[in-house]
């Protein structure tokens, strides 16, 4: 089974062909195809290729399936005996992508 470690929107993900991944919101439209060329590591049947810092000529193509918002995260701050309480919520904007192909240069 071939897999790769790729940097997508500032985060590193282990991706395989036909796997669905939630990443930070991408600027591409739904249904569009996107390419990621910051491939840090690739493993296939011939062995492991490690980049310094990236693997030359390698790229990963993916299709944007949908844009959505993640689950709500509650941030609650309190200082005891001071009367200080602060409640804040956050929902991260996400994109769901499906990995279509991993190419070695």
GROMACS .gro file of C-alpha atoms in nm:
model
  105
    1UNK     CA    1   0.000   0.000   0.000
    2UNK     CA    2   0.141   0.337  -0.103
    3UNK     CA    3   0.116   0.635   0.130
    4UNK     CA    4   0.265   0.982   0.161
    5UNK     CA    5   0.317   1.249   0.426
    6UNK     CA    6   0.199   1.581   0.279
    7UNK     CA    7   0.178   1.939   0.404
    8UNK     CA    8  -0.172   2.075   0.338
    9UNK     CA    9  -0.270   2.423   0.460
   10UNK     CA   10   0.014   2.429   0.713
   11UNK     CA   11  -0.054   2.086   0.864
   12UNK     CA   12   0.098   1.745   0.789
   13UNK     CA   13  -0.125   1.454   0.692
   14UNK     CA   14  -0.064   1.087   0.614
   15UNK     CA   15  -0.262   1.024   0.295
   16UNK     CA   16  -0.342   0.717   0.087
   17UNK     CA   17  -0.525   0.681  -0.242
   18UNK     CA   18  -0.907   0.713  -0.212
   19UNK     CA   19  -0.886   0.829   0.153
   20UNK     CA   20  -1.104   1.121   0.267
   21UNK     CA   21  -0.938   1.388   0.484
   22UNK     CA   22  -1.068   1.697   0.666
   23UNK     CA   23  -0.827   1.992   0.626
   24UNK     CA   24  -0.840   2.364   0.701
   25UNK     CA   25  -1.057   2.552   0.450
   26UNK     CA   26  -0.909   2.558   0.101
   27UNK     CA   27  -0.976   2.837  -0.148
   28UNK     CA   28  -1.076   2.592  -0.427
   29UNK     CA   29  -1.441   2.539  -0.520
   30UNK     CA   30  -1.631   2.219  -0.446
   31UNK     CA   31  -1.563   1.957  -0.711
   32UNK     CA   32  -1.233   2.120  -0.812
   33UNK     CA   33  -0.909   1.927  -0.830
   34UNK     CA   34  -0.612   2.052  -0.628
   35UNK     CA   35  -0.244   1.955  -0.625
   36UNK     CA   36  -0.009   1.949  -0.328
   37UNK     CA   37   0.363   1.944  -0.405
   38UNK     CA   38   0.502   1.964  -0.050
   39UNK     CA   39   0.547   1.588  -0.015
   40UNK     CA   40   0.775   1.511   0.279
   41UNK     CA   41   0.783   1.129   0.257
   42UNK     CA   42   0.660   0.858   0.022
   43UNK     CA   43   0.648   0.484   0.088
   44UNK     CA   44   0.565   0.231  -0.182
   45UNK     CA   45   0.661  -0.127  -0.261
   46UNK     CA   46   1.014  -0.019  -0.362
   47UNK     CA   47   1.087   0.145  -0.026
   48UNK     CA   48   1.077   0.477   0.157
   49UNK     CA   49   1.180   0.807  -0.001
   50UNK     CA   50   1.243   1.089   0.246
   51UNK     CA   51   1.269   1.448   0.125
   52UNK     CA   52   1.519   1.706   0.234
   53UNK     CA   53   1.292   1.898   0.295
   54UNK     CA   54   1.058   1.771   0.016
   55UNK     CA   55   1.067   1.480  -0.228
   56UNK     CA   56   1.164   1.621  -0.569
   57UNK     CA   57   0.899   1.586  -0.840
   58UNK     CA   58   0.643   1.418  -0.614
   59UNK     CA   59   0.289   1.549  -0.590
   60UNK     CA   60  -0.049   1.450  -0.455
   61UNK     CA   61  -0.373   1.532  -0.636
   62UNK     CA   62  -0.705   1.554  -0.456
   63UNK     CA   63  -1.066   1.651  -0.522
   64UNK     CA   64  -1.252   1.894  -0.296
   65UNK     CA   65  -1.573   1.719  -0.189
   66UNK     CA   66  -1.733   1.983   0.035
   67UNK     CA   67  -1.681   2.285   0.257
   68UNK     CA   68  -1.824   2.264   0.609
   69UNK     CA   69  -1.781   2.375   0.968
   70UNK     CA   70  -1.638   2.154   1.240
   71UNK     CA   71  -1.789   2.076   1.579
   72UNK     CA   72  -1.828   2.358   1.828
   73UNK     CA   73  -1.549   2.392   2.083
   74UNK     CA   74  -1.628   2.576   2.407
   75UNK     CA   75  -1.351   2.782   2.566
   76UNK     CA   76  -1.429   2.864   2.930
   77UNK     CA   77  -1.197   3.077   3.144
   78UNK     CA   78  -1.242   3.139   3.517
   79UNK     CA   79  -1.038   3.285   3.799
   80UNK     CA   80  -1.154   3.167   4.136
   81UNK     CA   81  -1.268   3.416   4.398
   82UNK     CA   82  -1.234   3.707   4.152
   83UNK     CA   83  -1.572   3.696   3.982
   84UNK     CA   84  -1.407   3.653   3.641
   85UNK     CA   85  -1.578   3.416   3.398
   86UNK     CA   86  -1.555   3.419   3.019
   87UNK     CA   87  -1.726   3.176   2.782
   88UNK     CA   88  -1.635   3.165   2.415
   89UNK     CA   89  -1.720   2.924   2.134
   90UNK     CA   90  -1.544   2.842   1.809
   91UNK     CA   91  -1.624   2.641   1.495
   92UNK     CA   92  -1.340   2.578   1.252
   93UNK     CA   93  -1.403   2.610   0.877
   94UNK     CA   94  -1.302   2.283   0.709
   95UNK     CA   95  -1.279   2.128   0.364
   96UNK     CA   96  -1.326   1.759   0.297
   97UNK     CA   97  -1.096   1.628   0.025
   98UNK     CA   98  -1.052   1.286  -0.134
   99UNK     CA   99  -0.703   1.180  -0.241
  100UNK     CA  100  -0.708   1.077  -0.607
  101UNK     CA  101  -0.345   1.007  -0.691
  102UNK     CA  102   0.008   1.003  -0.547
  103UNK     CA  103   0.279   1.059  -0.809
  104UNK     CA  104   0.651   1.002  -0.764
  105UNK     CA  105   0.876   1.230  -0.971
   0.00000   0.00000   0.00000
